[in-house]
Amino acid sequence: MQIISEYLNKLEQIVGSKNIFTDEETRRNYGHDETEDYNFPPQVVVKPATVEEVSSIMKLANKHQIPVTPIGARTGLSGGALSIHRGIGLSMERFNKILTIDEQNLQVLVEPGVITQVLREAVAEKGLFYPVDPSSMGSCWIGGNIAENSGGARAVKYGVTKDYVLNLEVVLPNGEIIWTGANTLKNSTGYNLTQLMVGSEGTLGVITKIVLKLIPKVSHNVLMLVPFYKSEQACEAVSAIFRAGIVPSALEFMERDAIDWTMKYVDGVSVPIKETIEAHLLIEVDGNYPEVLFQEAEKVAEVLEKFEIDEVLFADSEEQKNALWKLRRAVGEAVKSNSVYKEEDTVVPRYELPTLLKGVKEAGKKYGFHTICYGHAGDGNLHINIVKGNMTDENWKTEVPKGIVEIFELTVKLKGTLSGEHGIGYVQKDYMSIAFTQMELDLMKGIKKVFDPNHIMNPGKILNM
Amino acid sequence: MQIISEYLNKLEQIVGSKNIFTDEETRRNYGHDETEDYNFPPQVVVKPATVEEVSSIMKLANKHQIPVTPIGARTGLSGGALSIHRGIGLSMERFNKILTIDEQNLQVLVEPGVITQVLREAVAEKGLFYPVDPSSMGSCWIGGNIAENSGGARAVKYGVTKDYVLNLEVVLPNGEIIWTGANTLKNSTGYNLTQLMVGSEGTLGVITKIVLKLIPKVSHNVLMLVPFYKSEQACEAVSAIFRAGIVPSALEFMERDAIDWTMKYVDGVSVPIKETIEAHLLIEVDGNYPEVLFQEAEKVAEVLEKFEIDEVLFADSEEQKNALWKLRRAVGEAVKSNSVYKEEDTVVPRYELPTLLKGVKEAGKKYGFHTICYGHAGDGNLHINIVKGNMTDENWKTEVPKGIVEIFELTVKLKGTLSGEHGIGYVQKDYMSIAFTQMELDLMKGIKKVFDPNHIMNPGKILNM
């Protein structure tokens, strides 16, 4: 597929010459995200600023069957923003405004190119709370969060991105502009197009405006780091905490290696760890009444007494809390900085975590790879980093995929699935038949065709079609 | 469309002769729900007991293009269970088992024909909480709740049905059996078929098994009934409570008439009300720490001081709480017992409630009808009962629909929509073009065709096609 100069002229008429790029450096710069070392540059990078411009671009692309890949902050972990089929790379960076913070209705109207943390801070200034906090929240964008249905550490209590999206303005592949729903907390009016769009990874349309639900700000929290002598016991403790009636605001799991590597990678954060510790849980409870929080923290401590743990570290200042969170958030980058890697984003019902972890280690032993695991244990969401280390290229190519298949098969057997919060994108799509029957995949393909009959919208993602 | 005897024989082979009915009494009995006085009997009522039986029925119906209408508890308010196109009435009453309460993962696996309250009580015995409580929870079924995306009084804090559905077993119109997702709290694996099924009112498939998320039981609550001299101030107070940082577990609005009529209708519940009171708010806060609840109740009281209210009634015993809830839950039935009626289920962002209420009264004045309004004010969900009273049949037929159009147009202008929790079903589908553009409706019709190309699955609902 070539983009001939005629199309370039038309694109330039739509967005202006300053907002269209064909040089190699820019194209390569927009050809990657944080997924392994892939780079699929689009043929042209276009930076529209209005919904009308996006609409005109889509009409042009649809007419001439040019692939269009929406591009966000490029922090994705499944390759959703890669221009696999070249064509137009549609950067949403100029959609970077928070349009309205509605303090009366506890809602925000925002464009997709706003950094998630910027959004969180802007609403916090009004006493409001947008709880979804992916580890990359300092750099990822809210539009990408919606495309991938991002989660993060607070999902265990507050839910994931999908739980906050009320309504979306979307440009369809044919250029038509729609709103998917209404700005209401409840809605039983027709099929739920909003939730169909959330997590669809840019394959059904381009999100141009977002209405999110907010909640009142929560004022206090207690954070503790708990060292376990056995990794599997750390996983078991997760379910025990819920059964004691506690819903923590975060419940994170980190294997020994994860925390060790991260302390080397991040400056100024150090936790003394005994040699015999295998894993940690980072546990937060939050609320508006400190006296209640201490009671809840005590209940958590009571549950933990039943397991083989070392001394619990209670973060006793904002500084110490920030340091622990900095540590946790940096794990992904730290682990990946050390070696070529592949990351899986498995999710299971939380009680099945110990079984999943055991299966992951067995698959590693069988196929000769090392894994470092961490993630949002409260949600049953385990990030499995397979590090290449000293493995031969041959084994990396042939043995690792066999191990991944076994891990995914186990995940599905445990009533879980392939991805909890990273999406399927480019790198996991060949595994979709492990999670879904042909009929289920055919329904998804049918939906894709309804929205995008010419198959121009982020082709090559989620589904093989 | 005639169901010829050959099909009846085949249906009988599938479910057995005891579970197939063609007599008029049974057919009429399955021909209605709680929607006005409609009765659309199916030609045959079939009562399968297994997913395989449902699959065989759907294969037969699909082959011969026989309409199939899934029938639940027949408590619906939009006519979703009416056999408009006759054919097979598929009663799900034998799917009445709670299969597994999973205390480790806080989930329940349940069949669609279980009464919602029975489900709530069964999980409560294990210390777990399924918070969704439609007013009809003593008689409605969980399957119908999913079909209509039901809400209820606790949605304001805990969300609606959709927020608890993790995974569904569904028989498609072609008879194939699918699962829509995984039993996990997070899921970024393909398009969200689960949320597409929730609220689809039986038009995309037959739900045969349901996996719901549960949460730990909440032990305490405080309930208060607040009389307002002005209806609009009651609506204004709703938004003010949230802005004070309180998320009540229920925030219900009842106009004067609603409470008066209900006291006459329900035995043993009486509240002294001054002549000059126009409306009430019923406000509940809940949690596990009584001392915190009293602080929250006080904060609510502080907010209320700014409005013209009479003395607040605090329910000081379980008995009194039950009486107040009995009163609130009976409002719908009480109002409807008095006259021929039409009920609308409008929903807007909650701060817009006073404007909506004002618009409803103006429309009533303009077109000569009386309305009684009540509902889940915390969600912006206002049930508008238009009572016929002494109106002529002529005006009822010609003037009322004009008023409804104006009310819906106002709702949409306020960024709200047609239905918050009752669904579109049969009675609201002609108004869909007020809420959606042609393109948006075309997407929904396209989705319908992907699932149901022969258009046999609950035809005549949601969409005109």
Coordinates of C-alpha atoms in Angstrom, one line a residue, chain B:
Chain B
M1 CA -46.7 -16.9 11.3
Q2 CA -48.2 -20.2 12.3
I3 CA -46.4 -22.8 14.4
I4 CA -47.4 -25.9 12.6
S5 CA -47.8 -29.2 14.4
E6 CA -44.5 -30.6 13.1
Y7 CA -42.6 -27.9 15.1
L8 CA -44.7 -28.6 18.2
N9 CA -43.7 -32.3 18.0
K10 CA -40.1 -31.4 17.7
L11 CA -40.3 -28.9 20.6
E12 CA -42.0 -31.7 22.7
Q13 CA -39.2 -34.1 21.9
I14 CA -36.7 -31.5 23.2
V15 CA -38.4 -30.5 26.5
G16 CA -40.9 -33.3 27.1
S17 CA -44.7 -33.1 26.9
K18 CA -44.9 -31.7 30.5
N19 CA -43.0 -28.6 29.6
I20 CA -44.8 -27.4 26.5
F21 CA -48.1 -25.5 26.6
T22 CA -50.5 -24.3 23.9
D23 CA -53.7 -23.7 26.0
E24 CA -55.0 -20.1 25.9
E25 CA -54.8 -19.6 29.7
T26 CA -51.1 -20.4 29.9
R27 CA -50.3 -18.4 26.8
R28 CA -52.1 -15.3 28.1
N29 CA -50.4 -15.8 31.4
Y30 CA -47.1 -15.7 29.7
G31 CA -48.2 -12.9 27.4
H32 CA -47.8 -10.0 29.8
D33 CA -45.4 -8.3 32.2
E34 CA -45.9 -5.2 34.4
T35 CA -46.1 -2.9 31.4
E36 CA -49.4 -1.1 31.2
D37 CA -52.1 -3.5 30.3
Y38 CA -50.5 -5.2 27.3
N39 CA -50.9 -8.9 26.5
F40 CA -49.1 -10.5 23.6
P41 CA -49.4 -14.3 24.1
P42 CA -46.9 -16.5 22.4
Q43 CA -48.3 -19.4 20.3
V44 CA -46.6 -21.9 22.5
V45 CA -44.9 -21.7 25.9
V46 CA -41.8 -23.9 26.3
K47 CA -40.0 -24.5 29.6
P48 CA -36.5 -25.9 29.0
A49 CA -34.3 -26.9 31.9
T50 CA -30.8 -27.2 30.4
V51 CA -28.6 -25.2 28.1
E52 CA -28.7 -28.1 25.6
E53 CA -32.4 -27.9 25.5
V54 CA -32.3 -24.1 24.9
S55 CA -29.7 -24.7 22.2
S56 CA -31.9 -27.3 20.4
I57 CA -34.9 -25.0 20.6
M58 CA -32.9 -22.1 19.1
K59 CA -31.6 -24.3 16.3
L60 CA -35.1 -25.4 15.4
A61 CA -36.4 -21.8 15.6
N62 CA -33.6 -20.4 13.6
K63 CA -34.0 -23.1 10.9
H64 CA -37.7 -22.3 10.5
Q65 CA -37.5 -18.6 11.3
I66 CA -39.8 -18.8 14.3
P67 CA -39.7 -15.8 16.7
V68 CA -38.5 -16.6 20.2
T69 CA -39.1 -14.4 23.2
P70 CA -37.2 -15.2 26.4
I71 CA -39.6 -14.8 29.4
G72 CA -38.4 -14.1 32.9
A73 CA -40.4 -13.2 36.0
R74 CA -42.6 -10.8 33.9
T75 CA -42.0 -7.9 36.2
G76 CA -40.6 -5.8 33.4
L77 CA -41.8 -2.2 32.8
S78 CA -40.9 -1.8 29.1
G79 CA -42.5 -4.9 27.6
G80 CA -39.3 -6.7 26.9
A81 CA -40.9 -10.1 27.6
L82 CA -44.0 -9.7 25.4
S83 CA -44.3 -12.0 22.5
I84 CA -45.1 -9.2 20.0
H85 CA -44.5 -11.5 17.0
R86 CA -46.0 -14.5 18.7
G87 CA -43.9 -17.7 18.1
I88 CA -42.2 -19.4 21.0
G89 CA -42.4 -18.0 24.6
L90 CA -39.2 -19.3 26.2
S91 CA -39.9 -19.4 29.9
M92 CA -36.7 -19.6 31.9
E93 CA -38.4 -20.6 35.2
R94 CA -36.7 -24.0 35.4
F95 CA -33.3 -22.3 35.4
N96 CA -33.7 -21.6 39.1
K97 CA -30.6 -22.7 40.8
I98 CA -27.8 -21.0 42.6
L99 CA -25.0 -23.2 41.3
T100 CA -21.9 -22.1 43.3
I101 CA -21.2 -19.4 45.9
D102 CA -17.5 -19.0 45.6
E103 CA -16.4 -17.6 49.0
Q104 CA -12.7 -17.7 48.0
N105 CA -13.1 -15.4 45.0
L106 CA -16.3 -13.5 46.1
Q107 CA -18.3 -14.7 43.1
V108 CA -21.5 -16.5 42.5
L109 CA -22.5 -18.8 39.5
V110 CA -26.3 -18.6 39.1
E111 CA -29.0 -19.5 36.7
P112 CA -31.2 -16.7 35.3
G113 CA -34.5 -17.8 36.9
V114 CA -33.4 -17.1 40.5
I115 CA -35.3 -14.4 42.3
T116 CA -33.0 -11.5 43.0
Q117 CA -33.8 -11.4 46.7
V118 CA -33.3 -15.1 47.1
L119 CA -29.8 -14.6 45.6
R120 CA -29.1 -11.7 47.9
E121 CA -30.1 -13.6 50.9
A122 CA -28.2 -16.8 49.9
V123 CA -24.9 -14.8 49.5
A124 CA -25.6 -12.8 52.7
E125 CA -25.6 -16.0 54.7
K126 CA -22.0 -16.4 53.6
G127 CA -21.1 -12.9 54.7
L128 CA -21.3 -11.6 51.1
F129 CA -23.2 -8.8 49.4
Y130 CA -24.9 -8.5 46.1
P131 CA -25.9 -4.9 46.3
V132 CA -28.2 -4.4 43.3
D133 CA -31.8 -4.2 44.6
P134 CA -34.5 -3.3 42.1
S135 CA -37.8 -2.3 43.8
S136 CA -39.2 -5.6 42.5
M137 CA -36.4 -7.7 44.0
G138 CA -38.8 -9.9 45.8
S139 CA -40.3 -11.2 42.6
C140 CA -37.9 -10.3 39.6
W141 CA -35.2 -12.6 38.4
I142 CA -31.5 -12.1 38.1
G143 CA -31.7 -13.0 34.4
G144 CA -34.2 -10.3 33.7
N145 CA -32.1 -7.8 35.7
I146 CA -29.2 -8.5 33.4
A147 CA -31.4 -8.3 30.3
E148 CA -32.6 -4.9 31.3
N149 CA -29.5 -3.7 33.2
S150 CA -31.6 -3.1 36.3
G151 CA -30.7 -0.6 38.9
G152 CA -32.5 0.1 42.2
A153 CA -32.0 2.1 45.3
R154 CA -28.4 1.2 46.1
A155 CA -27.0 1.9 42.6
V156 CA -26.0 5.4 43.7
K157 CA -23.2 3.9 45.7
Y158 CA -22.8 0.4 44.5
G159 CA -23.6 0.6 40.8
V160 CA -26.1 -1.2 38.6
T161 CA -26.4 -4.8 37.4
K162 CA -23.8 -4.3 34.7
D163 CA -21.2 -3.5 37.3
Y164 CA -21.4 -7.0 38.8
V165 CA -21.6 -9.2 35.7
L166 CA -18.3 -10.8 35.0
N167 CA -19.2 -13.6 32.5
L168 CA -22.3 -15.0 30.9
E169 CA -23.2 -18.3 29.2
V170 CA -25.4 -17.4 26.3
V171 CA -27.2 -19.5 23.7
L172 CA -27.0 -17.6 20.4
P173 CA -30.0 -17.4 18.0
N174 CA -28.3 -20.1 15.9
G175 CA -28.1 -22.4 18.9
E176 CA -24.4 -22.1 19.5
I177 CA -23.4 -21.9 23.2
I178 CA -20.8 -19.2 24.1
W179 CA -19.2 -17.7 27.2
T180 CA -18.9 -13.9 26.8
G181 CA -15.8 -13.3 28.9
A182 CA -13.8 -14.7 31.9
N183 CA -14.5 -14.9 35.7
T184 CA -12.1 -12.0 36.3
L185 CA -12.4 -8.5 37.7
K186 CA -10.3 -7.1 34.9
N187 CA -10.4 -8.0 31.3
S188 CA -8.8 -6.4 28.2
T189 CA -9.1 -9.4 25.9
G190 CA -11.1 -8.6 22.8
Y191 CA -14.4 -6.8 22.5
N192 CA -16.6 -6.7 25.6
L193 CA -19.3 -9.2 24.7
T194 CA -20.4 -9.4 28.3
Q195 CA -21.4 -5.7 28.4
L196 CA -23.0 -6.0 25.0
M197 CA -25.2 -8.7 26.3
V198 CA -26.1 -6.8 29.5
G199 CA -29.1 -4.6 28.8
S200 CA -29.7 -6.1 25.3
E201 CA -33.2 -7.2 26.5
G202 CA -33.1 -10.7 25.1
T203 CA -32.5 -9.6 21.6
L204 CA -29.0 -11.0 21.1
G205 CA -29.3 -14.4 22.8
V206 CA -30.6 -16.4 25.7
I207 CA -28.7 -16.1 29.0
T208 CA -28.3 -19.5 30.7
K209 CA -25.6 -19.0 33.3
I210 CA -24.3 -15.9 35.1
V211 CA -21.1 -15.2 37.0
L212 CA -21.5 -12.2 39.3
K213 CA -19.0 -10.4 41.4
L214 CA -19.8 -10.1 45.1
I215 CA -18.4 -7.8 47.8
P216 CA -18.0 -8.2 51.5
K217 CA -21.2 -7.6 53.5
V218 CA -21.7 -4.2 55.0
S219 CA -23.0 -4.3 58.5
H220 CA -24.5 -0.9 59.4
N221 CA -26.7 1.8 58.0
V222 CA -28.5 5.0 59.0
L223 CA -31.8 5.8 57.3
M224 CA -33.6 9.2 57.3
L225 CA -36.7 10.6 55.7
V226 CA -36.5 14.3 54.9
P227 CA -39.6 16.4 54.2
F228 CA -39.2 19.3 51.8
Y229 CA -41.6 22.3 51.4
K230 CA -40.5 22.6 47.7
S231 CA -40.0 19.6 45.3
E232 CA -37.3 21.4 43.4
Q233 CA -35.3 22.1 46.5
A234 CA -35.4 18.3 47.3
C235 CA -33.8 17.8 43.9
E236 CA -31.3 20.5 44.5
A237 CA -30.3 18.9 47.8
V238 CA -29.3 15.7 46.1
S239 CA -26.4 17.2 44.2
A240 CA -25.4 19.3 47.3
I241 CA -25.0 16.1 49.4
F242 CA -22.4 14.7 46.9
R243 CA -20.6 17.9 46.7
A244 CA -20.1 17.7 50.5
G245 CA -18.1 14.6 49.9
I246 CA -20.8 12.1 50.9
V247 CA -21.7 9.1 48.8
P248 CA -25.0 7.8 50.3
S249 CA -26.0 4.2 49.8
A250 CA -29.4 5.3 48.8
L251 CA -30.9 8.7 47.9
E252 CA -34.6 8.4 46.9
F253 CA -37.0 11.1 45.8
M254 CA -40.8 10.9 46.3
E255 CA -43.3 13.6 45.4
R256 CA -46.1 14.2 47.9
D257 CA -48.7 12.4 45.8
A258 CA -46.5 9.3 45.6
I259 CA -46.2 9.0 49.3
D260 CA -49.8 9.7 50.0
W261 CA -51.1 7.2 47.5
T262 CA -48.7 4.6 48.8
M263 CA -49.8 5.0 52.4
K264 CA -53.3 4.3 51.3
Y265 CA -52.1 1.3 49.3
V266 CA -49.8 -0.4 51.8
D267 CA -51.0 -1.6 55.2
G268 CA -49.3 -0.6 58.4
V269 CA -47.0 2.1 57.1
S270 CA -47.9 5.7 58.1
V271 CA -45.8 8.8 58.2
P272 CA -47.3 12.1 59.5
I273 CA -46.9 14.7 56.7
K274 CA -47.8 18.4 56.9
E275 CA -50.1 19.7 54.2
T276 CA -47.4 22.1 52.9
I277 CA -44.8 19.4 52.2
E278 CA -44.2 18.9 48.5
A279 CA -41.7 16.0 48.4
H280 CA -39.4 13.7 50.5
L281 CA -35.9 12.4 50.2
L282 CA -35.2 9.0 51.7
I283 CA -31.4 9.0 52.5
E284 CA -29.3 6.1 53.6
V285 CA -25.6 6.0 54.5
D286 CA -24.0 2.6 55.2
G287 CA -20.7 1.2 56.3
N288 CA -19.0 -1.1 58.9
Y289 CA -18.3 1.6 61.5
P290 CA -21.3 3.1 63.3
E291 CA -19.3 6.0 64.6
V292 CA -18.4 7.0 61.1
L293 CA -22.0 6.6 59.9
F294 CA -23.2 9.1 62.6
Q295 CA -20.6 11.6 61.4
E296 CA -21.7 11.2 57.8
A297 CA -25.4 11.5 58.8
E298 CA -24.5 14.7 60.6
K299 CA -22.7 16.0 57.5
V300 CA -25.9 15.2 55.5
A301 CA -28.0 17.1 58.1
E302 CA -25.7 20.1 57.8
V303 CA -26.2 20.2 54.0
L304 CA -29.9 19.9 54.5
E305 CA -30.1 22.9 56.8
K306 CA -29.6 25.1 53.8
F307 CA -33.0 24.1 52.4
E308 CA -36.5 24.6 53.6
I309 CA -37.2 21.3 55.3
D310 CA -39.5 20.1 58.0
E311 CA -38.2 17.8 60.8
V312 CA -36.1 14.9 59.7
L313 CA -37.3 11.4 60.7
F314 CA -34.4 9.1 61.7
A315 CA -35.4 5.4 61.5
D316 CA -34.4 4.2 64.9
S317 CA -35.1 0.5 64.6
E318 CA -34.8 -2.3 62.0
E319 CA -38.6 -2.3 62.0
Q320 CA -38.9 1.3 61.2
K321 CA -36.3 1.0 58.5
N322 CA -38.1 -1.9 56.9
A323 CA -41.4 0.1 57.0
L324 CA -39.8 3.1 55.2
W325 CA -38.3 0.8 52.6
K326 CA -41.6 -1.0 52.2
L327 CA -43.2 2.3 51.6
R328 CA -40.6 3.3 49.0
R329 CA -40.7 0.0 47.2
A330 CA -44.5 0.0 46.9
V331 CA -44.7 3.5 45.3
G332 CA -44.6 2.1 41.8
E333 CA -47.4 -0.4 42.3
A334 CA -49.5 2.1 44.4
V335 CA -49.4 4.8 41.8
K336 CA -50.3 2.4 39.1
S337 CA -53.1 0.8 41.1
N338 CA -55.1 4.0 40.9
S339 CA -55.5 4.6 37.3
V340 CA -54.5 3.7 33.7
Y341 CA -50.9 5.0 33.5
K342 CA -47.8 5.3 31.4
E343 CA -44.4 5.2 33.1
E344 CA -41.2 6.9 31.9
D345 CA -37.8 6.1 33.2
T346 CA -35.8 9.2 32.4
V347 CA -32.3 9.7 33.6
V348 CA -30.1 12.9 33.6
P349 CA -26.9 14.0 35.3
R350 CA -28.1 14.5 38.9
Y351 CA -27.7 18.3 39.1
E352 CA -30.2 18.6 36.2
L353 CA -33.0 16.9 38.2
P354 CA -34.7 20.2 39.2
T355 CA -34.8 21.3 35.6
L356 CA -36.1 18.0 34.4
L357 CA -38.9 18.0 37.1
K358 CA -39.9 21.5 36.1
G359 CA -40.0 20.5 32.5
V360 CA -42.2 17.5 33.3
K361 CA -44.7 19.6 35.1
E362 CA -44.8 22.1 32.3
A363 CA -45.4 19.4 29.7
G364 CA -48.2 18.1 31.8
K365 CA -49.8 21.5 32.0
K366 CA -49.4 22.0 28.3
Y367 CA -50.9 18.7 27.3
G368 CA -53.4 18.3 30.1
F369 CA -52.0 15.3 32.1
H370 CA -51.1 14.8 35.7
T371 CA -47.7 13.2 36.7
I372 CA -46.5 11.6 39.8
C373 CA -42.7 11.5 40.0
Y374 CA -40.3 9.5 42.2
G375 CA -37.1 7.6 41.8
H376 CA -33.5 7.2 42.4
A377 CA -32.5 10.9 42.6
G378 CA -28.9 10.1 43.5
D379 CA -28.5 8.6 40.0
G380 CA -30.5 11.4 38.3
N381 CA -33.1 8.6 37.6
L382 CA -36.7 10.0 37.7
H383 CA -39.6 7.7 37.2
I384 CA -42.5 9.8 35.7
N385 CA -45.9 8.2 36.1
I386 CA -48.4 9.8 33.8
V387 CA -51.8 8.9 35.2
K388 CA -54.9 9.0 33.0
G389 CA -57.4 9.9 35.7
N390 CA -60.2 11.7 34.1
M391 CA -58.5 12.4 30.8
T392 CA -60.6 11.4 27.7
D393 CA -59.4 8.4 25.7
E394 CA -58.9 10.7 22.8
N395 CA -56.5 13.1 24.7
W396 CA -54.8 10.1 26.3
K397 CA -54.0 8.8 22.8
T398 CA -53.0 12.0 21.1
E399 CA -51.8 14.5 23.7
V400 CA -49.8 12.3 26.0
P401 CA -47.4 11.1 23.3
K402 CA -46.7 14.7 22.4
G403 CA -45.8 15.4 26.0
I404 CA -43.6 12.4 26.2
V405 CA -41.7 13.5 23.2
E406 CA -41.1 16.9 24.8
I407 CA -40.0 15.3 28.1
F408 CA -37.5 13.0 26.2
E409 CA -36.2 15.9 24.2
L410 CA -35.5 17.8 27.4
T411 CA -33.9 14.8 28.9
V412 CA -31.5 14.5 26.0
K413 CA -30.8 18.2 26.0
L414 CA -29.7 17.8 29.6
K415 CA -27.2 15.1 28.5
G416 CA -29.5 12.4 29.8
T417 CA -31.4 9.6 28.0
L418 CA -34.7 7.7 27.7
S419 CA -34.2 4.9 30.2
G420 CA -32.0 4.6 33.3
E421 CA -33.0 1.0 34.4
H422 CA -36.3 -0.2 32.8
G423 CA -35.0 -0.7 29.2
I424 CA -36.6 0.3 25.9
G425 CA -38.3 -2.9 25.1
Y426 CA -41.6 -2.5 23.2
V427 CA -43.0 0.7 24.6
Q428 CA -40.1 3.1 24.2
K429 CA -38.6 2.0 20.9
D430 CA -40.4 4.6 18.8
Y431 CA -38.6 7.3 20.8
M432 CA -35.1 6.0 20.2
S433 CA -34.4 8.5 17.4
I434 CA -34.7 11.2 20.1
A435 CA -31.7 9.8 21.9
F436 CA -29.7 8.5 18.9
T437 CA -28.7 9.6 15.4
Q438 CA -29.5 7.4 12.4
M439 CA -25.8 6.3 12.3
E440 CA -25.9 5.3 15.9
L441 CA -29.0 3.3 15.4
D442 CA -27.5 1.7 12.3
L443 CA -24.6 0.5 14.4
M444 CA -27.0 -1.1 16.8
K445 CA -28.9 -2.7 14.0
G446 CA -25.7 -4.0 12.5
I447 CA -24.8 -5.6 15.8
K448 CA -28.2 -7.2 16.0
K449 CA -27.7 -8.7 12.5
V450 CA -24.3 -10.1 13.5
F451 CA -25.9 -12.0 16.4
D452 CA -29.3 -12.7 14.8
P453 CA -29.2 -12.6 11.0
N454 CA -32.7 -14.2 10.7
H455 CA -34.2 -11.8 13.2
I456 CA -35.9 -14.4 15.4
M457 CA -34.6 -13.4 18.8
N458 CA -37.1 -11.3 20.6
P459 CA -38.1 -9.3 17.5
G460 CA -39.9 -6.0 17.8
K461 CA -37.8 -4.8 20.8
I462 CA -35.4 -1.8 21.2
L463 CA -35.0 -1.2 17.5
N464 CA -37.5 -0.7 14.6
M465 CA -36.1 -3.1 12.1

